[in-house]
Each structure stands twice: as structure tokens, then as C-alpha cells.
Amino acid sequence: MTSNQTLDTIFSRSSYRGDYKPIPVPRGDLTAIMKAGMAAPSGCNRQTASFIAVDDETLISQIRAIFPKPSCQTAPAMILVFTQEIASIDGHIYNVQDYGAAVQNMLLAIKSLGYETCWYEGNVRPCAEELAALLHVPEELRLVCLLPVGIPTDGPAKGPVKKPFEERAWFNGFGKN
Ligand SMILES: Cc1cc2nc3c(=O)[nH]c(=O)nc-3n(C[C@H](O)[C@H](O)[C@H](O)COP(=O)(O)O)c2cc1C
């Protein structure tokens, strides 16, 4: 298989749910990660995803109290992702695809900068409104995802085994090798 830096990052990424070292994430890195999210494609270029990085200790503690996931109790920074349902020129609404692409870009940026993270979405839903209110987010923006960011204590994440190539990908027609 071809090897290059981008592919190495893609293939080494997996969700990390362990603890983080108490080492702050520099603003420059948080900015670069959010810029990676902003660089993602979006339907009709509507750019419906937006982001808040949190590195303030008081706010982090308040987020931990609202969203008590074990790995978030030690993460020195978090990025929260928001979406807005804005129709595109063709009348379709692509905001879910837009923030999906943005989050994936940020997962890869986080990994390539030497940090670990996990795409928390399902677990965030029950407390999304409370978290958004804490950050004074206008109600037209919906919180959809929280990414802890930090240096892992447990080494790089080892993800679950993916299905075999032949089960999910083919050449020149369904089921063809
Ligand atoms: C839309 C979406 C929502 C997710 N929500 C959660 C979540 O709430 N909690 C969690 O622990 N992992 C969550 N994950 C991470 C998945 O569990 C993880 O990506 C999957 O098990 C594959 O593992 P990998 O990321 O290591 O490849 C979510 C992933 C996606 C794409």
C-alpha cells in the first residue's frame, strides 16, 4: 500500500477514551485544529459548522460537571462543534455532512499534532443545551460534538478491528474483487 504522512495519520487514528497528561494544549495548536475543521468541504460552501475551543480551567471544570465522561475529567482542552441548518442553493440541507467532514478533519489534525481525542456525539446529546448555554451560544447553533484534546497517558489509542476490505469495498461493481 502507498505510504505517506496523510495516510499514516488516517490509519493510526482511533478513538481514545483514556486519561490525559496535565499538560496544556497551546493556543496555536487549538487554532490549527479549528482551522482544519474550517478547511473541510461543505455543501454549496455554506460552511455551517462552527467551533469553540475551551482551555479556561474554570470553564473546563464546569463542562466536566455537566458532561462527566471519565476521559474528559483530565483533558486539558476541548473543542465543541456546532451546526446550523442552512439550506443550500439547491434547497437541500447539508449541515450534517458539513460538520461530519469538519470533525474528521479535526480528528486527523489532532492526531497529527501528537494529541488524542474521541468524537463524543451520542453521549453529548442529553447535555448539549446545557453546554451551549454555558458558552453563551445563540440558539440557532446546535451543539453536536465534543472533542477532548490532550496528550494521552496510555499511549496512542488502539481502535476496534474494522471489517475486511472485501465486505465493504469493491472494484467495478458490487461484490467484485
Ligand atoms: C457520529 C459519531 C458519534 C459518536 N459518538 C460517540 C460517543 O458519544 N461516545 C463515544 O465513546 N464514542 C463515540 N463515537 C466514536 C465511535 O464509537 C468510534 O469512532 C467507533 O467505535 C470506531 O472506532 P475508532 O474511532 O477507534 O475507529 C462516535 C463516532 C461518530 C462518528
Coordinates of C-alpha atoms and ligand atoms in Angstrom, one line a residue:
M1 CA 0.0 0.0 0.0
T2 CA 1.1 3.5 -0.7
S3 CA 2.6 5.2 2.4
N4 CA 2.6 8.9 3.1
Q5 CA 2.1 11.2 6.1
T6 CA -1.6 11.8 5.5
L7 CA -2.4 8.1 5.1
D8 CA -0.2 7.3 8.1
T9 CA -2.3 9.7 10.2
I10 CA -5.6 8.3 8.8
F11 CA -4.6 4.7 9.6
S12 CA -3.1 5.4 13.0
R13 CA -6.1 7.4 14.3
S14 CA -8.7 5.8 16.6
S15 CA -10.9 6.9 19.4
Y16 CA -9.1 7.5 22.7
R17 CA -11.1 7.2 25.9
G18 CA -8.3 7.2 28.5
D19 CA -6.8 9.8 30.7
Y20 CA -4.7 12.8 29.6
K21 CA -1.5 14.3 30.9
P22 CA -1.9 17.6 32.8
I23 CA -0.1 19.5 30.0
P24 CA -1.9 22.5 28.4
V25 CA -2.5 22.5 24.7
P26 CA -1.0 25.6 23.2
R27 CA -3.5 28.1 21.6
G28 CA -1.6 27.8 18.3
D29 CA -2.4 24.1 18.2
L30 CA -6.1 24.6 19.1
T31 CA -6.2 27.3 16.4
A32 CA -4.6 25.0 13.9
I33 CA -7.1 22.2 14.8
M34 CA -10.1 24.6 14.4
K35 CA -8.7 25.9 11.1
A36 CA -8.5 22.3 9.9
G37 CA -12.2 22.0 10.7
M38 CA -12.9 25.2 8.8
A39 CA -10.9 23.9 5.8
A40 CA -13.4 21.0 5.3
P41 CA -15.7 20.9 2.3
S42 CA -19.3 21.9 2.9
G43 CA -22.4 21.6 0.7
C44 CA -22.6 24.6 -1.6
N45 CA -19.9 26.1 0.6
R46 CA -22.4 27.1 3.2
Q47 CA -19.8 26.5 6.0
T48 CA -22.5 25.6 8.5
A49 CA -20.1 24.1 11.2
S50 CA -18.6 26.3 13.8
F51 CA -16.3 25.7 16.8
I52 CA -15.4 26.7 20.3
A53 CA -12.1 25.6 21.9
V54 CA -12.2 25.7 25.7
D55 CA -8.9 25.9 27.6
D56 CA -10.0 28.1 30.6
E57 CA -9.8 26.0 33.7
T58 CA -13.0 27.3 35.3
L59 CA -15.0 26.6 32.1
I60 CA -13.3 23.2 31.7
S61 CA -14.4 22.3 35.3
Q62 CA -18.0 23.4 34.5
I63 CA -18.0 21.3 31.3
R64 CA -16.7 18.3 33.3
A65 CA -19.5 18.7 35.8
I66 CA -22.2 18.8 33.0
F67 CA -20.5 16.0 30.9
P68 CA -18.9 13.6 33.4
K69 CA -17.3 11.3 30.9
P70 CA -14.2 9.8 32.5
S71 CA -11.7 10.8 29.8
C72 CA -13.0 14.4 29.8
Q73 CA -12.1 14.7 33.5
T74 CA -8.4 15.0 32.7
A75 CA -8.5 16.6 29.2
P76 CA -6.7 20.0 29.3
A77 CA -8.7 21.3 26.4
M78 CA -11.9 20.6 24.5
I79 CA -13.3 21.6 21.2
L80 CA -17.1 21.9 20.8
V81 CA -18.7 21.7 17.4
F82 CA -21.9 23.5 16.4
T83 CA -24.1 23.2 13.4
Q84 CA -26.7 25.4 11.8
E85 CA -29.4 24.1 9.4
I86 CA -28.9 26.5 6.5
A87 CA -30.4 25.5 3.1
S88 CA -28.1 25.4 0.1
I89 CA -28.8 26.9 -3.4
D90 CA -30.5 23.6 -4.4
G91 CA -32.7 23.7 -1.4
H92 CA -31.0 20.7 0.3
I93 CA -29.7 21.0 3.8
Y94 CA -26.2 19.5 4.2
N95 CA -25.3 20.6 7.7
V96 CA -24.8 17.1 9.0
Q97 CA -22.4 16.2 6.2
D98 CA -20.7 19.6 6.7
Y99 CA -19.9 19.0 10.4
G100 CA -19.0 15.4 9.8
A101 CA -16.3 16.4 7.3
A102 CA -15.2 19.2 9.7
V103 CA -14.9 16.8 12.7
Q104 CA -13.0 14.2 10.7
N105 CA -10.5 16.9 9.6
M106 CA -10.1 17.9 13.2
L107 CA -9.6 14.3 14.4
L108 CA -6.8 14.0 11.9
A109 CA -5.3 17.4 12.8
I110 CA -5.4 16.4 16.5
K111 CA -3.7 13.1 15.8
S112 CA -1.0 14.6 13.5
L113 CA -0.1 17.2 16.2
G114 CA 0.6 14.4 18.7
Y115 CA -2.7 14.5 20.7
E116 CA -5.5 12.1 21.1
T117 CA -9.3 12.6 21.1
C118 CA -12.7 10.9 20.7
W119 CA -15.7 12.0 18.7
Y120 CA -18.3 12.4 21.5
E121 CA -21.7 12.9 20.0
G122 CA -24.2 10.3 21.2
N123 CA -23.1 10.8 24.8
V124 CA -23.2 14.6 24.4
R125 CA -26.8 14.8 23.2
P126 CA -28.5 14.8 26.6
C127 CA -26.5 17.7 27.9
A128 CA -26.0 19.6 24.6
E129 CA -28.3 22.5 25.5
E130 CA -26.8 22.9 28.9
L131 CA -23.2 23.0 27.5
A132 CA -24.3 25.5 24.8
A133 CA -25.9 27.8 27.4
L134 CA -22.7 27.7 29.5
L135 CA -20.8 29.1 26.5
H136 CA -23.5 31.7 25.6
V137 CA -24.1 30.1 22.2
P138 CA -27.0 31.6 20.2
E139 CA -30.0 29.2 20.0
E140 CA -29.8 28.8 16.2
L141 CA -26.5 26.9 16.7
R142 CA -26.9 23.3 17.9
L143 CA -24.1 21.6 19.8
V144 CA -23.4 18.3 18.1
C145 CA -20.0 17.1 19.2
L146 CA -17.3 17.4 21.8
L147 CA -13.7 16.6 21.3
P148 CA -11.3 16.3 24.3
V149 CA -7.8 17.3 23.3
G150 CA -4.6 16.4 25.1
I151 CA -1.5 14.2 25.4
P152 CA -2.6 10.6 26.3
T153 CA -1.3 8.9 29.5
D154 CA -1.9 5.5 28.0
G155 CA -0.1 5.8 24.7
P156 CA -1.8 6.0 21.3
A157 CA -5.3 4.7 21.0
K158 CA -5.8 1.2 19.6
G159 CA -9.1 1.1 17.7
P160 CA -11.5 -1.8 17.1
V161 CA -10.9 -4.1 14.2
K162 CA -12.6 -2.9 11.0
K163 CA -14.5 -5.2 8.7
P164 CA -12.4 -6.8 5.9
F165 CA -11.9 -4.8 2.8
E166 CA -13.9 -7.3 0.7
E167 CA -17.0 -6.8 2.8
R168 CA -17.2 -3.1 2.2
A169 CA -15.3 -2.0 -0.9
W170 CA -15.2 -3.4 -4.4
F171 CA -13.9 -2.6 -7.9
N172 CA -16.2 -2.2 -10.9
G173 CA -19.4 -3.5 -9.3
F174 CA -20.9 -4.8 -6.1
G175 CA -19.1 -7.7 -4.5
K176 CA -16.3 -7.8 -7.2
N177 CA -12.7 -8.1 -6.2
Ligands
LIG1 C1 -21.3 10.3 14.8 C2 -20.5 9.6 15.8 C3 -20.9 9.7 17.2 C4 -20.0 9.1 18.1 N1 -20.4 9.3 19.5 C5 -19.6 8.7 20.4 C6 -19.9 8.9 21.8 O1 -20.9 9.5 22.2 N2 -19.2 8.2 22.7 C7 -18.1 7.5 22.4 O2 -17.4 7.0 23.2 N3 -17.7 7.4 21.1 C8 -18.4 7.9 20.1 N4 -18.1 7.9 18.8 C9 -16.8 7.1 18.4 C10 -17.1 5.7 17.8 O3 -17.6 4.9 18.9 C11 -15.9 5.2 17.1 O4 -15.5 6.1 16.1 C12 -16.1 3.8 16.6 O5 -16.3 2.9 17.6 C13 -14.9 3.3 15.7 O6 -13.7 3.4 16.5 P1 -12.5 4.2 16.0 O7 -12.9 5.7 16.1 O8 -11.4 3.9 17.0 O9 -12.1 3.9 14.6 C14 -18.8 8.5 17.8 C15 -18.5 8.4 16.4 C16 -19.2 9.0 15.5 C17 -18.8 9.0 14.0

